[in-house]
Tab-separated table of C-alpha atoms and ligand atoms in Angstrom:
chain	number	residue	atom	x	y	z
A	113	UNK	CA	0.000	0.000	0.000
A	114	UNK	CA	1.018	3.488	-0.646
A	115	UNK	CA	2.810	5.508	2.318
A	116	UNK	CA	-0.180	8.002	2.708
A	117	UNK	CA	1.328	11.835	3.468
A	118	UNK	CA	-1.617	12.860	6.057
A	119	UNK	CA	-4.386	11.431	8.158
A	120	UNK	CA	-6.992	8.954	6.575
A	121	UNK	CA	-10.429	8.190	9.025
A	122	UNK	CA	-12.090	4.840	8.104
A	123	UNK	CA	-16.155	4.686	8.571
A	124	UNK	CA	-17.332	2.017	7.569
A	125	UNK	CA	-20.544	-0.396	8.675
A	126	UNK	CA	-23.991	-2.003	7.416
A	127	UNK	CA	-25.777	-0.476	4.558
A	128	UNK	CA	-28.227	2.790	6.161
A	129	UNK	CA	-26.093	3.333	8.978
A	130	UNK	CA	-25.861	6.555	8.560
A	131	UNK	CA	-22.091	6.407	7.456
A	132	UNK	CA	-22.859	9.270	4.602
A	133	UNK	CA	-24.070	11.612	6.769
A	134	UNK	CA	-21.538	10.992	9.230
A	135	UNK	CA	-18.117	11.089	6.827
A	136	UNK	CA	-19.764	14.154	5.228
A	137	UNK	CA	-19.900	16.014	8.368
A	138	UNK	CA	-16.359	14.590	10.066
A	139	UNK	CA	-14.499	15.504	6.261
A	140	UNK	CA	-16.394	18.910	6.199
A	141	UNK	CA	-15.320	19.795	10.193
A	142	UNK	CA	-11.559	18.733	9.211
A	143	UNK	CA	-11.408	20.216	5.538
A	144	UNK	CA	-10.927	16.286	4.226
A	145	UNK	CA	-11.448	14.528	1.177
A	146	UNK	CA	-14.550	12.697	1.797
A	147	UNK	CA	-14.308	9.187	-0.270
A	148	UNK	CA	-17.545	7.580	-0.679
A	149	UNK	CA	-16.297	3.978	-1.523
A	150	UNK	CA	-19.718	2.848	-2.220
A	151	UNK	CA	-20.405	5.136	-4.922
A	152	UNK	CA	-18.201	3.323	-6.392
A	153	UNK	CA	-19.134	0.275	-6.592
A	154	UNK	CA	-22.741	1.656	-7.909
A	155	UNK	CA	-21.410	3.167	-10.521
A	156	UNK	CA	-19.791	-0.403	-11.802
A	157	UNK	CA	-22.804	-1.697	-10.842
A	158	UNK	CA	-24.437	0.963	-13.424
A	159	UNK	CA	-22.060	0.250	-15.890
A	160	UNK	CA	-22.769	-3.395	-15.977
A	161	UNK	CA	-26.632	-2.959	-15.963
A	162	UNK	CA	-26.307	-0.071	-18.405
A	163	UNK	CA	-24.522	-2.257	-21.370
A	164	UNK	CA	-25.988	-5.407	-20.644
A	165	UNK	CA	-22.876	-7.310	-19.407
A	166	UNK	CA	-23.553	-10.801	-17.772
A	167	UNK	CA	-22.079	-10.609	-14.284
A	168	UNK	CA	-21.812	-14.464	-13.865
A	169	UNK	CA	-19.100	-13.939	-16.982
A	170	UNK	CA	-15.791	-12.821	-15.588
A	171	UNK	CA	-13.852	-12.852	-18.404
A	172	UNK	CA	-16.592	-10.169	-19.957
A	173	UNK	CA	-16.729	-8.241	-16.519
A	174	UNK	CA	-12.912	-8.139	-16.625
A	175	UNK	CA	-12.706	-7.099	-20.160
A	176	UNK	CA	-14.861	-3.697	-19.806
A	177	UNK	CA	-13.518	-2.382	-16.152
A	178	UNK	CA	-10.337	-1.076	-18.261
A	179	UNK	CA	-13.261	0.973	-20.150
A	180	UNK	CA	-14.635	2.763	-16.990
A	181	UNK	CA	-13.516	5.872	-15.324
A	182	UNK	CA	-15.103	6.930	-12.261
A	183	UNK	CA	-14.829	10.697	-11.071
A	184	UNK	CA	-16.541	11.472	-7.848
A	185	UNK	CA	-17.667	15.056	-7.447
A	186	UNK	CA	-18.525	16.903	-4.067
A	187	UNK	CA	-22.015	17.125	-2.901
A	188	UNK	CA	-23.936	20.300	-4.574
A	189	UNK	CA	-25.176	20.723	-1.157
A	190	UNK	CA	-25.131	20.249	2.332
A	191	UNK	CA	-26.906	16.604	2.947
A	192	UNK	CA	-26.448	15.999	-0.645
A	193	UNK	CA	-24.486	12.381	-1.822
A	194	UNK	CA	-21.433	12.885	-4.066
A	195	UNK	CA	-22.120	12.811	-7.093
A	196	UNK	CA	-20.193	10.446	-9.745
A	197	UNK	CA	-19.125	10.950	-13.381
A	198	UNK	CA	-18.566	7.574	-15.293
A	199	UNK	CA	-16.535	8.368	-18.866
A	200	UNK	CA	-17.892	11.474	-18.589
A	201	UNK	CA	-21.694	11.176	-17.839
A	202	UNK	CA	-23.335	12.408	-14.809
A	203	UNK	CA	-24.913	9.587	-13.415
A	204	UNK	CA	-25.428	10.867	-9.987
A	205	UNK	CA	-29.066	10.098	-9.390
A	206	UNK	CA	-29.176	6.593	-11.608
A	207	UNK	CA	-26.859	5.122	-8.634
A	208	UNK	CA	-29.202	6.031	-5.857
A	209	UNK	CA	-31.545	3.364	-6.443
A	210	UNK	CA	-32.845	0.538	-4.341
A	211	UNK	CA	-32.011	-1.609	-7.579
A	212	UNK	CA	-28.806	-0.315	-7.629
A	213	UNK	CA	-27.930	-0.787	-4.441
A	214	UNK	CA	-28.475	-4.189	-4.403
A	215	UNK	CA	-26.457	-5.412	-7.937
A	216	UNK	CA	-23.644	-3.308	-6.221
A	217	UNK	CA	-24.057	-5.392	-3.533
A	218	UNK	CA	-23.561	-8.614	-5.644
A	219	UNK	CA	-20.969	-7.116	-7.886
A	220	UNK	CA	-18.857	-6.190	-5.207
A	221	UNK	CA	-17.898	-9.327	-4.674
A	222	UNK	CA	-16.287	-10.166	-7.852
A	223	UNK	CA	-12.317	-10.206	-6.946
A	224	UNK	CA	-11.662	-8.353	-10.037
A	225	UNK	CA	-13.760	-5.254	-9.446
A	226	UNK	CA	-12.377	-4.997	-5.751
A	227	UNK	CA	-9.188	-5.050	-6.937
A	228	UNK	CA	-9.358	-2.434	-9.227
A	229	UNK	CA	-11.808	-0.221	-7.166
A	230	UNK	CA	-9.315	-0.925	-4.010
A	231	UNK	CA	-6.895	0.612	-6.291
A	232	UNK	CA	-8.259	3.771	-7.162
A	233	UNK	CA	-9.840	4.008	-3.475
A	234	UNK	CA	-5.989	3.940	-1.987
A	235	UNK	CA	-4.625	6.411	-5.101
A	236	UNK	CA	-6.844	8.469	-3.489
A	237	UNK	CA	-5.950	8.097	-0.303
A	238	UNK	CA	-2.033	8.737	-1.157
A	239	UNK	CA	-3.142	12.373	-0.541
A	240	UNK	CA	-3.977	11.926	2.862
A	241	UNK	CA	-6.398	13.915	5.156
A	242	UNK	CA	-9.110	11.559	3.712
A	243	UNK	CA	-12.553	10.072	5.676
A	244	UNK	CA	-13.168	6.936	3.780
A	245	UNK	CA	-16.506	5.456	3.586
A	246	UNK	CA	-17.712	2.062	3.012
A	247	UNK	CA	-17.272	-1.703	4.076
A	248	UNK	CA	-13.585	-2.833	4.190
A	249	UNK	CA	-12.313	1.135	4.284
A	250	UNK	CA	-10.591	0.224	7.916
A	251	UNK	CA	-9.770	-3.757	7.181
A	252	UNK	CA	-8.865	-3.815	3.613
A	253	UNK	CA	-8.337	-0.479	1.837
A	254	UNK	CA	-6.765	1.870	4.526
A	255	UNK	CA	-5.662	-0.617	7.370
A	256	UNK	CA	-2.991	2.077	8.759
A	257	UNK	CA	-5.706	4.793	8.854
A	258	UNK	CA	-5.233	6.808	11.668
A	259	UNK	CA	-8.772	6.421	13.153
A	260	UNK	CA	-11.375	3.833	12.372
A	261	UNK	CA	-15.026	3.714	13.293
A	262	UNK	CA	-17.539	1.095	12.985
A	263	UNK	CA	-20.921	2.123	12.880
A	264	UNK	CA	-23.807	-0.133	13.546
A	265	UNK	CA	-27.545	-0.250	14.048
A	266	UNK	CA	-30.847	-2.874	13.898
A	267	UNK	CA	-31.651	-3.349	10.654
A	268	UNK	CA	-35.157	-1.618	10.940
A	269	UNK	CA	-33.645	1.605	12.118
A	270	UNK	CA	-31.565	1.332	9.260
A	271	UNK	CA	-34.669	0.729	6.576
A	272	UNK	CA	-36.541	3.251	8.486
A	273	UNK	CA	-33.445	5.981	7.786
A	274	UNK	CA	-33.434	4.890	3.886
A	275	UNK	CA	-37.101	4.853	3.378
A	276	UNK	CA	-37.000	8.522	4.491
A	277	UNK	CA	-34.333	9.274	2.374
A	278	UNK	CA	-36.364	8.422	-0.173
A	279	UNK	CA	-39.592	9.941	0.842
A	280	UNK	CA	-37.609	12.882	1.094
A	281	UNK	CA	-36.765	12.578	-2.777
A	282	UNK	CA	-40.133	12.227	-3.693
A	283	UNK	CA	-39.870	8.642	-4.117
A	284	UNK	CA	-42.664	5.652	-2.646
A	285	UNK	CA	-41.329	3.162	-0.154
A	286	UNK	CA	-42.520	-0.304	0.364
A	287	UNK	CA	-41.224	-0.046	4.017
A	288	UNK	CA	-41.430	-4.018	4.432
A	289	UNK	CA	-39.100	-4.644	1.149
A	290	UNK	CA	-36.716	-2.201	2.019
A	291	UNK	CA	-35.995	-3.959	5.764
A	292	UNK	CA	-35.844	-7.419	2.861
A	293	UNK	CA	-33.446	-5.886	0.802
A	294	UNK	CA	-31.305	-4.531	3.569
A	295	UNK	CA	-30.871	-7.908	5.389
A	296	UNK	CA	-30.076	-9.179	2.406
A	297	UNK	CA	-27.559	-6.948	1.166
A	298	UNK	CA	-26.351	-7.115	4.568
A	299	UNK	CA	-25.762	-10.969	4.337
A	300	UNK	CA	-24.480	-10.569	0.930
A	301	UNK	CA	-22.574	-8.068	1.944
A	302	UNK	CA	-20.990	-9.685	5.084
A	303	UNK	CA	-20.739	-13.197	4.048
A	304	UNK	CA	-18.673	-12.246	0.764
A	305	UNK	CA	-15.351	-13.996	0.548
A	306	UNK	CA	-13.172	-10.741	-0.013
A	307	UNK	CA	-13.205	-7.888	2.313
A	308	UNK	CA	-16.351	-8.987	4.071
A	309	UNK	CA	-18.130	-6.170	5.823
A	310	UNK	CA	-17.061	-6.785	9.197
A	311	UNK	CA	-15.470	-4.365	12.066
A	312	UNK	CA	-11.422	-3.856	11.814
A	313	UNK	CA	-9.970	-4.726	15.475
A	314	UNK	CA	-9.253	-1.582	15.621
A	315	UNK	CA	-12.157	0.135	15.243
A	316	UNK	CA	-13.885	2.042	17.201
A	317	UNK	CA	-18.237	0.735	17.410
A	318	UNK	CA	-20.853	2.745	17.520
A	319	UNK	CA	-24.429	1.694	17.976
A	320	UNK	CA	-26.233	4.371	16.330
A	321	UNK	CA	-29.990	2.798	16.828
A	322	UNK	CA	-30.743	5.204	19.250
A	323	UNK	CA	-28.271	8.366	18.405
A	324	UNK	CA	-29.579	11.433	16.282
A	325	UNK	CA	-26.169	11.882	13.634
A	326	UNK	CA	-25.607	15.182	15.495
A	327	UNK	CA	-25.054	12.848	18.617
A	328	UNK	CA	-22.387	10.341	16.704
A	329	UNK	CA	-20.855	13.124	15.152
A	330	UNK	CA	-20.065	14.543	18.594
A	331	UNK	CA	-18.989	11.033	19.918
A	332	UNK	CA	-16.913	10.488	16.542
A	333	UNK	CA	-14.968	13.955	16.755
A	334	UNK	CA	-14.715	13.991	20.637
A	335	UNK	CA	-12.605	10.837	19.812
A	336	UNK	CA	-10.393	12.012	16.511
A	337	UNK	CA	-9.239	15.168	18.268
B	426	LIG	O1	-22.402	2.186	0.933
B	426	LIG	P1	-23.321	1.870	-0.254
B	426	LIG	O2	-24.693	1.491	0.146
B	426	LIG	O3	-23.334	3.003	-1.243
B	426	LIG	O4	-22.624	0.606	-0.974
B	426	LIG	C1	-23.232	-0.090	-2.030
B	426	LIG	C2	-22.677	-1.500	-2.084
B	426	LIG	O5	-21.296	-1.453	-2.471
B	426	LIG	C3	-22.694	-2.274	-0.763
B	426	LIG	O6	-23.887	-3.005	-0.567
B	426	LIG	C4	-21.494	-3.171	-0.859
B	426	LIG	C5	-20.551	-2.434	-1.794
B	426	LIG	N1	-19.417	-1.831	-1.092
B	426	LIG	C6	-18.346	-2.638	-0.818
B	426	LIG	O7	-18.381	-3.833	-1.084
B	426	LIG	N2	-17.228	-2.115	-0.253
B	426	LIG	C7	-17.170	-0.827	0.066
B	426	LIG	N3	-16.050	-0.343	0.623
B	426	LIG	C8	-18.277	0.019	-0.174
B	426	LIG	C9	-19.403	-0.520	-0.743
């Protein structure tokens, strides 16, 4: 791994944790490079979808991720995700899906988009002064970061969060299919053979079932400085 020249903070946990809103605030407080390592992975996801390529065939899956170039750009506002470029096209919104979340889920487990994503994730992280987001940010990607936090919650205060989100956006929510799809990216997610979602020794836990983000963002930077 790359000798990084500055701080890196790893947050990663479950899927509607609240790790967005969380990084977001912690990179904005320290001036960091927020990293949002699952925007990533939905915008291979996207790809994939997007051109029709058969994610049961390697070889094909292996053969286009020379073709992709992700750019991630900062929020437009406050509360906002990042938004992502792919070759060029603005594909912000298409990755926010409940759809899309859950293909990311199952092509995140192919070794040969990890690898590649890992790669750009820690060419990234060379810079330093970085809050990292995702599922293996603390084991896998950054294991020397400076600070590591593991944020968890039940799974129906975590489909609760996400089915406001979406409200929020105008969207309907089948509350009962969202909690479905979030234990099962969760297993997906955590039973994967390569960089599992799972808490780094190291890392610091925080049940945020009962915590407002204002409250974990105090208990997160009370810690880091
Ligand atoms: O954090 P998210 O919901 O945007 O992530 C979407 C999916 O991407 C998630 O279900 C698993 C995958 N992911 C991953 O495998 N490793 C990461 N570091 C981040 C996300």
């Amino acid at each position: 791994m790359a000798e990084t020249v500055g701080p890196i903070i790893t947050i990663d946990g479950p899927a509607g944790v609240g790790k967005s809103t969380i990084s977001r605030k912690v990179a904005a407080r320290y001036g960091y490079t927020y990293l949002d390592t699952g925007a990533m992975y939905r915008a291979v996801a996207w790809y994939l979808v997007q051109y029709g390529i058969d994610i049961d065939n390697i070889a094909d899956v292996e053969s286009v991720l020379d073709d992709i170039t992700i750019t991630l750009l900062p929020a437009k506002n406050e509360g906002d995700d990042v938004g992502v470029l792919l070759n060029g096209e603005n594909i912000s919104a298409q990755i926010r899906t409940p759809d899309i979340s859950m293909i990311a889920s199952t092509v995140s487990a192919l070794p040969v988009v990890r690898e590649k994503l890992t790669a750009m994730q820690r060419q990234i992280g060379a810079q330093g002064c970085v809050v990292a987001e995702g599922r293996d940010t603390g084991t896998v990607v950054f294991p020397e970061a400076s600070n590591k936090f593991y944020l968890d919650a039940k799974p129906e205060a975590r489909a609760g969060r996400r089915a406001l989100q979406l409200r929020e956006r105008g969207e309907s929510v089948d509350e009962e299919k969202l909690l479905e799809m979030t234990i099962a990216r969760d297993k997906q997610d955590s039973e994967r053979e390569i960089a599992p979602l799972k808490k780094a020794d190291d890392a610091v836990l925080v049940d945020t079932t009962d915590l407002s983000a204002d409250q974990v963002f105090k208990a997160i930077t009370e810690l880091i400085d």
